[in-house]
Amino acid sequence: MKKYIVGNWKMNHNLSNIEDFFSSLKIEGAQCETWVAPQAIHVPHLIERAKGTNLKIGVQNICEHEKGAFTGEISVTSALDIGATFCLVGHSERRSLYNEDDDLLNKKVHTALNSGMKVIFCVGEQLIERQNGMTNKVLKNQILEGLEGIKPNSFQDGQLLIAYEPVWAIGTGEVATPEQAQQAHAHIRAVLAVELRLETKEIPLLYGGSVKPANAEGLLSQKDIDGALVGGASLKGDDFTKLTNII
Ligand code: PEP
């Protein structure tokens, strides 16, 4: 299975910060996939800027419809057309700030996979849910609802990835322990295999939530963790580079 370091830049970075990122990025010899999702408005610039490097560029969100009268939305086919290769679906900020529910997320997953775009489908429990012992149940529900109707063999190897991102660890500096993350990943693999009959060897599982070079080693060495989805620490080229050396 390939390994992945994926940056989610959220609504950060201007053109000058992007130059700073590239000036300290050294990923020529990286043994893993290196992906970044900048703000949508910067995607064409990033694709141009990343030419000649191993960096692949994606979008943080897509519309569930392919085209039409959907003002302000991002078409998956247009994103593919300009060279974006992947999209995030179900990030906790989309779920909580923009009320994206399981049904909508499921439509987005289908639209993206049907168009041939790689999908990182994000799941994760709130702190209160973990405290109440509901983590496994929440993850199972999010996966069963979000991936409903996805058939085994309906997508290619590595086209669907899952990111386990405990909500309490995103942008908080509070990272899951390697044991907590491994337990959640093993559970996700079991749900994919047993409930959905999906070939889990073909579905990379990424951990996300306050990953940085100082805490990545323990997480990325876990058996069921195939990479990281990284917010804050992916904004700096040298931290991004360090993560690619750790995995
Ligand atoms: C994220 O937004 O997907 C994320 C994991 O952010 P951070 O690394 O900053 O916690």
mmCIF file of C-alpha atoms and ligand atoms in Angstrom:
data_model
loop_
_atom_site.group_PDB
_atom_site.id
_atom_site.type_symbol
_atom_site.label_atom_id
_atom_site.label_comp_id
_atom_site.label_asym_id
_atom_site.label_seq_id
_atom_site.Cartn_x
_atom_site.Cartn_y
_atom_site.Cartn_z
ATOM 1 C CA MET A 1 0.000 0.000 0.000
ATOM 2 C CA LYS A 2 1.274 3.490 -0.868
ATOM 3 C CA LYS A 3 1.836 5.994 1.946
ATOM 4 C CA TYR A 4 0.465 9.523 1.897
ATOM 5 C CA ILE A 5 1.169 12.965 3.301
ATOM 6 C CA VAL A 6 -1.750 15.223 2.384
ATOM 7 C CA GLY A 7 -1.970 18.910 3.255
ATOM 8 C CA ASN A 8 -5.276 20.683 3.790
ATOM 9 C CA TRP A 9 -4.521 24.376 3.621
ATOM 10 C CA LYS A 10 -8.104 25.423 4.391
ATOM 11 C CA MET A 11 -8.628 29.173 3.755
ATOM 12 C CA ASN A 12 -4.973 30.074 4.329
ATOM 13 C CA HIS A 13 -2.017 31.287 2.271
ATOM 14 C CA ASN A 14 -1.708 34.070 -0.277
ATOM 15 C CA LEU A 15 0.554 33.984 -3.334
ATOM 16 C CA SER A 16 3.562 35.150 -1.373
ATOM 17 C CA ASN A 17 3.071 32.480 1.354
ATOM 18 C CA ILE A 18 2.798 29.898 -1.431
ATOM 19 C CA GLU A 19 6.239 30.938 -2.710
ATOM 20 C CA ASP A 20 7.628 30.575 0.835
ATOM 21 C CA PHE A 21 6.139 27.059 0.966
ATOM 22 C CA PHE A 22 7.846 26.039 -2.279
ATOM 23 C CA SER A 23 11.169 27.585 -1.318
ATOM 24 C CA SER A 24 11.469 25.257 1.690
ATOM 25 C CA LEU A 25 9.843 22.175 0.135
ATOM 26 C CA LYS A 26 12.255 19.305 -0.614
ATOM 27 C CA ILE A 27 10.286 16.261 -1.698
ATOM 28 C CA GLU A 28 12.237 15.027 -4.722
ATOM 29 C CA GLY A 29 13.191 11.743 -3.057
ATOM 30 C CA ALA A 30 9.969 11.261 -1.077
ATOM 31 C CA GLN A 31 8.846 7.641 -0.856
ATOM 32 C CA CYS A 32 5.203 8.621 -0.343
ATOM 33 C CA GLU A 33 2.430 10.360 -2.246
ATOM 34 C CA THR A 34 2.513 14.117 -1.570
ATOM 35 C CA TRP A 35 -0.747 15.968 -2.024
ATOM 36 C CA VAL A 36 -1.985 19.461 -1.153
ATOM 37 C CA ALA A 37 -5.493 20.973 -1.227
ATOM 38 C CA PRO A 38 -5.198 24.790 -1.337
ATOM 39 C CA GLN A 39 -8.086 27.259 -1.516
ATOM 40 C CA ALA A 40 -10.036 26.584 -4.720
ATOM 41 C CA ILE A 41 -9.069 29.948 -6.172
ATOM 42 C CA HIS A 42 -5.391 28.967 -5.944
ATOM 43 C CA VAL A 43 -5.732 25.515 -7.502
ATOM 44 C CA PRO A 44 -4.707 26.499 -11.078
ATOM 45 C CA HIS A 45 -1.740 28.489 -9.719
ATOM 46 C CA LEU A 46 -0.649 25.564 -7.521
ATOM 47 C CA ILE A 47 -0.936 23.110 -10.410
ATOM 48 C CA GLU A 48 1.323 25.351 -12.494
ATOM 49 C CA ARG A 49 3.707 25.966 -9.591
ATOM 50 C CA ALA A 50 3.953 22.249 -8.720
ATOM 51 C CA LYS A 51 4.979 21.219 -12.258
ATOM 52 C CA GLY A 52 8.229 19.283 -12.125
ATOM 53 C CA THR A 53 7.659 18.266 -8.488
ATOM 54 C CA ASN A 54 5.869 15.213 -7.079
ATOM 55 C CA LEU A 55 3.176 17.373 -5.507
ATOM 56 C CA LYS A 56 -0.387 16.623 -6.599
ATOM 57 C CA ILE A 57 -3.092 19.213 -6.142
ATOM 58 C CA GLY A 58 -6.694 18.732 -5.099
ATOM 59 C CA VAL A 59 -9.776 20.618 -3.930
ATOM 60 C CA GLN A 60 -11.192 20.896 -0.418
ATOM 61 C CA ASN A 61 -14.791 20.510 -1.539
ATOM 62 C CA ILE A 62 -16.857 19.615 -4.585
ATOM 63 C CA CYS A 63 -20.490 19.980 -5.604
ATOM 64 C CA GLU A 64 -22.691 16.904 -5.631
ATOM 65 C CA HIS A 65 -23.906 17.928 -9.108
ATOM 66 C CA GLU A 66 -21.667 17.727 -12.142
ATOM 67 C CA LYS A 67 -22.701 21.041 -13.734
ATOM 68 C CA GLY A 68 -25.512 23.570 -13.961
ATOM 69 C CA ALA A 69 -27.070 26.422 -12.020
ATOM 70 C CA PHE A 70 -25.220 26.046 -8.707
ATOM 71 C CA THR A 71 -23.693 29.463 -8.043
ATOM 72 C CA GLY A 72 -20.451 29.382 -6.096
ATOM 73 C CA GLU A 73 -19.951 25.621 -6.267
ATOM 74 C CA ILE A 74 -16.982 23.620 -7.567
ATOM 75 C CA SER A 75 -17.616 21.157 -10.374
ATOM 76 C CA VAL A 76 -15.700 17.916 -10.091
ATOM 77 C CA THR A 77 -15.341 17.619 -13.858
ATOM 78 C CA SER A 78 -13.969 21.178 -14.112
ATOM 79 C CA ALA A 79 -11.547 20.460 -11.272
ATOM 80 C CA LEU A 80 -10.338 17.332 -13.095
ATOM 81 C CA ASP A 81 -10.172 19.292 -16.339
ATOM 82 C CA ILE A 82 -7.618 21.740 -14.953
ATOM 83 C CA GLY A 83 -5.526 18.967 -13.413
ATOM 84 C CA ALA A 84 -6.773 18.583 -9.830
ATOM 85 C CA THR A 85 -6.564 14.918 -8.881
ATOM 86 C CA PHE A 86 -8.393 14.555 -5.571
ATOM 87 C CA CYS A 87 -11.018 16.102 -3.351
ATOM 88 C CA LEU A 88 -11.845 16.096 0.335
ATOM 89 C CA VAL A 89 -15.404 15.107 1.212
ATOM 90 C CA GLY A 90 -16.890 15.291 4.691
ATOM 91 C CA HIS A 91 -14.237 17.326 6.469
ATOM 92 C CA SER A 92 -15.581 18.147 9.934
ATOM 93 C CA GLU A 93 -15.584 21.866 9.120
ATOM 94 C CA ARG A 94 -17.896 21.170 6.165
ATOM 95 C CA ARG A 95 -20.082 18.967 8.342
ATOM 96 C CA SER A 96 -20.372 21.413 11.232
ATOM 97 C CA LEU A 97 -20.030 24.906 9.704
ATOM 98 C CA TYR A 98 -21.874 24.225 6.434
ATOM 99 C CA ASN A 99 -24.338 21.610 7.679
ATOM 100 C CA GLU A 100 -23.245 18.969 5.192
ATOM 101 C CA ASP A 101 -25.091 15.829 6.211
ATOM 102 C CA ASP A 102 -24.465 12.168 5.429
ATOM 103 C CA ASP A 103 -26.921 12.152 2.541
ATOM 104 C CA LEU A 104 -25.251 15.108 0.798
ATOM 105 C CA LEU A 105 -21.795 13.685 1.474
ATOM 106 C CA ASN A 106 -22.846 10.359 -0.016
ATOM 107 C CA LYS A 107 -23.941 12.142 -3.215
ATOM 108 C CA LYS A 108 -20.603 13.959 -3.353
ATOM 109 C CA VAL A 109 -18.672 10.692 -2.974
ATOM 110 C CA HIS A 110 -20.652 9.109 -5.816
ATOM 111 C CA THR A 111 -20.239 12.141 -8.087
ATOM 112 C CA ALA A 112 -16.490 12.264 -7.520
ATOM 113 C CA LEU A 113 -15.835 8.529 -7.884
ATOM 114 C CA ASN A 114 -18.044 8.306 -10.984
ATOM 115 C CA SER A 115 -16.036 11.134 -12.562
ATOM 116 C CA GLY A 116 -12.724 9.452 -11.782
ATOM 117 C CA MET A 117 -11.601 11.861 -9.094
ATOM 118 C CA LYS A 118 -9.870 10.464 -6.034
ATOM 119 C CA VAL A 119 -11.805 11.046 -2.807
ATOM 120 C CA ILE A 120 -10.557 11.459 0.736
ATOM 121 C CA PHE A 121 -13.675 10.784 2.766
ATOM 122 C CA CYS A 122 -13.312 12.219 6.285
ATOM 123 C CA VAL A 123 -14.920 10.792 9.407
ATOM 124 C CA GLY A 124 -14.437 11.430 13.115
ATOM 125 C CA GLU A 125 -16.134 11.651 16.463
ATOM 126 C CA GLN A 126 -16.755 14.699 18.663
ATOM 127 C CA LEU A 127 -15.138 14.805 22.116
ATOM 128 C CA ILE A 128 -18.442 14.165 23.898
ATOM 129 C CA GLU A 129 -19.040 11.114 21.723
ATOM 130 C CA ARG A 130 -15.628 9.687 22.643
ATOM 131 C CA GLN A 131 -16.247 10.427 26.319
ATOM 132 C CA ASN A 132 -19.550 8.544 26.091
ATOM 133 C CA GLY A 133 -17.908 5.510 24.501
ATOM 134 C CA MET A 134 -19.623 6.114 21.145
ATOM 135 C CA THR A 135 -16.560 6.449 18.907
ATOM 136 C CA ASN A 136 -16.951 3.116 17.104
ATOM 137 C CA LYS A 137 -20.670 3.636 16.568
ATOM 138 C CA VAL A 138 -20.215 7.163 15.184
ATOM 139 C CA LEU A 139 -17.466 6.054 12.796
ATOM 140 C CA LYS A 140 -19.512 3.094 11.611
ATOM 141 C CA ASN A 141 -22.567 5.274 10.943
ATOM 142 C CA GLN A 142 -20.576 7.929 9.099
ATOM 143 C CA ILE A 143 -18.991 5.266 6.890
ATOM 144 C CA LEU A 144 -22.175 3.316 6.194
ATOM 145 C CA GLU A 145 -24.146 6.481 5.377
ATOM 146 C CA GLY A 146 -21.395 8.303 3.512
ATOM 147 C CA LEU A 147 -20.386 5.305 1.407
ATOM 148 C CA GLU A 148 -23.838 3.873 0.858
ATOM 149 C CA GLY A 149 -24.163 2.337 -2.585
ATOM 150 C CA ILE A 150 -20.415 2.217 -3.231
ATOM 151 C CA LYS A 151 -19.904 -1.218 -4.705
ATOM 152 C CA PRO A 152 -16.818 -3.392 -4.403
ATOM 153 C CA ASN A 153 -14.847 -3.092 -7.657
ATOM 154 C CA SER A 154 -16.684 0.134 -8.604
ATOM 155 C CA PHE A 155 -13.531 2.174 -8.096
ATOM 156 C CA GLN A 156 -9.874 1.664 -8.754
ATOM 157 C CA ASP A 157 -7.156 0.869 -6.296
ATOM 158 C CA GLY A 158 -6.362 4.019 -4.286
ATOM 159 C CA GLN A 159 -9.270 6.060 -5.692
ATOM 160 C CA LEU A 160 -11.060 6.092 -2.347
ATOM 161 C CA LEU A 161 -9.186 7.012 0.818
ATOM 162 C CA ILE A 162 -10.598 7.465 4.307
ATOM 163 C CA ALA A 163 -9.288 10.031 6.787
ATOM 164 C CA TYR A 164 -9.977 9.393 10.455
ATOM 165 C CA GLU A 165 -10.035 12.860 11.989
ATOM 166 C CA PRO A 166 -11.281 13.017 15.574
ATOM 167 C CA VAL A 167 -12.987 16.414 15.743
ATOM 168 C CA TRP A 168 -11.429 17.179 19.139
ATOM 169 C CA ALA A 169 -7.956 16.843 17.610
ATOM 170 C CA ILE A 170 -8.444 19.087 14.561
ATOM 171 C CA GLY A 171 -6.622 22.382 14.921
ATOM 172 C CA THR A 172 -6.490 22.019 18.706
ATOM 173 C CA GLY A 173 -2.938 20.794 19.233
ATOM 174 C CA GLU A 174 -4.431 17.827 21.060
ATOM 175 C CA VAL A 175 -3.440 14.773 19.071
ATOM 176 C CA ALA A 176 -4.895 11.271 19.391
ATOM 177 C CA THR A 177 -2.472 8.815 20.939
ATOM 178 C CA PRO A 178 -1.055 6.269 18.477
ATOM 179 C CA GLU A 179 -3.140 3.610 20.293
ATOM 180 C CA GLN A 180 -6.382 5.608 19.980
ATOM 181 C CA ALA A 181 -5.719 6.254 16.308
ATOM 182 C CA GLN A 182 -4.746 2.629 15.589
ATOM 183 C CA GLN A 183 -7.877 1.356 17.344
ATOM 184 C CA ALA A 184 -10.102 3.655 15.270
ATOM 185 C CA HIS A 185 -8.344 2.711 12.027
ATOM 186 C CA ALA A 186 -8.663 -1.010 12.746
ATOM 187 C CA HIS A 187 -12.363 -0.469 13.419
ATOM 188 C CA ILE A 188 -12.783 1.457 10.139
ATOM 189 C CA ARG A 189 -11.044 -1.333 8.208
ATOM 190 C CA ALA A 190 -13.352 -3.882 9.806
ATOM 191 C CA VAL A 191 -16.461 -1.848 8.926
ATOM 192 C CA LEU A 192 -15.306 -1.450 5.311
ATOM 193 C CA ALA A 193 -14.573 -5.159 4.987
ATOM 194 C CA VAL A 194 -17.450 -6.700 6.915
ATOM 195 C CA GLU A 195 -20.318 -4.281 6.294
ATOM 196 C CA LEU A 196 -19.486 -2.963 2.837
ATOM 197 C CA ARG A 197 -17.401 -5.880 1.530
ATOM 198 C CA LEU A 198 -14.845 -3.402 0.230
ATOM 199 C CA GLU A 199 -11.302 -4.634 -0.356
ATOM 200 C CA THR A 200 -9.553 -2.710 2.374
ATOM 201 C CA LYS A 201 -6.073 -3.324 0.976
ATOM 202 C CA GLU A 202 -7.098 -0.868 -1.741
ATOM 203 C CA ILE A 203 -8.367 1.854 0.617
ATOM 204 C CA PRO A 204 -5.616 3.874 2.301
ATOM 205 C CA LEU A 205 -6.526 5.113 5.792
ATOM 206 C CA LEU A 206 -5.069 8.461 6.877
ATOM 207 C CA TYR A 207 -5.009 9.933 10.364
ATOM 208 C CA GLY A 208 -5.707 13.659 10.763
ATOM 209 C CA GLY A 209 -5.747 15.927 13.799
ATOM 210 C CA SER A 210 -2.844 18.097 14.959
ATOM 211 C CA VAL A 211 -0.184 16.009 13.207
ATOM 212 C CA LYS A 212 3.212 17.688 13.137
ATOM 213 C CA PRO A 213 6.783 16.440 12.737
ATOM 214 C CA ALA A 214 7.221 16.156 16.526
ATOM 215 C CA ASN A 215 4.336 13.697 17.003
ATOM 216 C CA ALA A 216 4.075 11.982 13.612
ATOM 217 C CA GLU A 217 6.425 9.047 14.138
ATOM 218 C CA GLY A 218 4.317 7.148 16.672
ATOM 219 C CA LEU A 219 1.155 7.643 14.622
ATOM 220 C CA LEU A 220 2.596 6.838 11.220
ATOM 221 C CA SER A 221 4.249 3.648 12.437
ATOM 222 C CA GLN A 222 0.892 2.082 13.360
ATOM 223 C CA LYS A 223 -0.147 -0.969 11.365
ATOM 224 C CA ASP A 224 -3.394 0.460 10.004
ATOM 225 C CA ILE A 225 -2.258 4.055 9.430
ATOM 226 C CA ASP A 226 -1.215 4.655 5.827
ATOM 227 C CA GLY A 227 -0.586 8.361 6.049
ATOM 228 C CA ALA A 228 -1.680 11.698 7.433
ATOM 229 C CA LEU A 229 -4.098 14.464 6.526
ATOM 230 C CA VAL A 230 -2.436 17.570 7.893
ATOM 231 C CA GLY A 231 -3.795 21.070 8.402
ATOM 232 C CA GLY A 232 -1.602 23.596 10.232
ATOM 233 C CA ALA A 233 1.729 21.791 9.826
ATOM 234 C CA SER A 234 1.240 21.428 6.063
ATOM 235 C CA LEU A 235 1.400 25.178 5.535
ATOM 236 C CA LYS A 236 5.172 25.281 5.908
ATOM 237 C CA GLY A 237 7.322 23.597 3.277
ATOM 238 C CA ASP A 238 9.928 22.450 5.802
ATOM 239 C CA ASP A 239 7.363 20.794 8.111
ATOM 240 C CA PHE A 240 5.678 19.179 5.122
ATOM 241 C CA THR A 241 9.096 17.913 3.990
ATOM 242 C CA LYS A 242 9.866 16.528 7.464
ATOM 243 C CA LEU A 243 6.582 14.603 7.479
ATOM 244 C CA THR A 244 7.448 12.991 4.136
ATOM 245 C CA ASN A 245 10.756 11.869 5.646
ATOM 246 C CA ILE A 246 9.094 10.370 8.731
ATOM 247 C CA ILE A 247 6.529 8.213 6.956
HETATM 248 C C1 PEP B 1 -7.493 19.096 9.108
HETATM 249 O O1 PEP B 1 -8.041 20.180 8.990
HETATM 250 O O2 PEP B 1 -7.821 18.181 8.335
HETATM 251 C C2 PEP B 1 -6.486 18.925 10.148
HETATM 252 C C3 PEP B 1 -6.130 17.714 10.438
HETATM 253 O O3 PEP B 1 -6.004 20.060 10.742
HETATM 254 P P1 PEP B 1 -4.795 20.143 11.818
HETATM 255 O O4 PEP B 1 -3.685 19.273 11.311
HETATM 256 O O5 PEP B 1 -4.424 21.582 11.852
HETATM 257 O O6 PEP B 1 -5.355 19.633 13.098
#
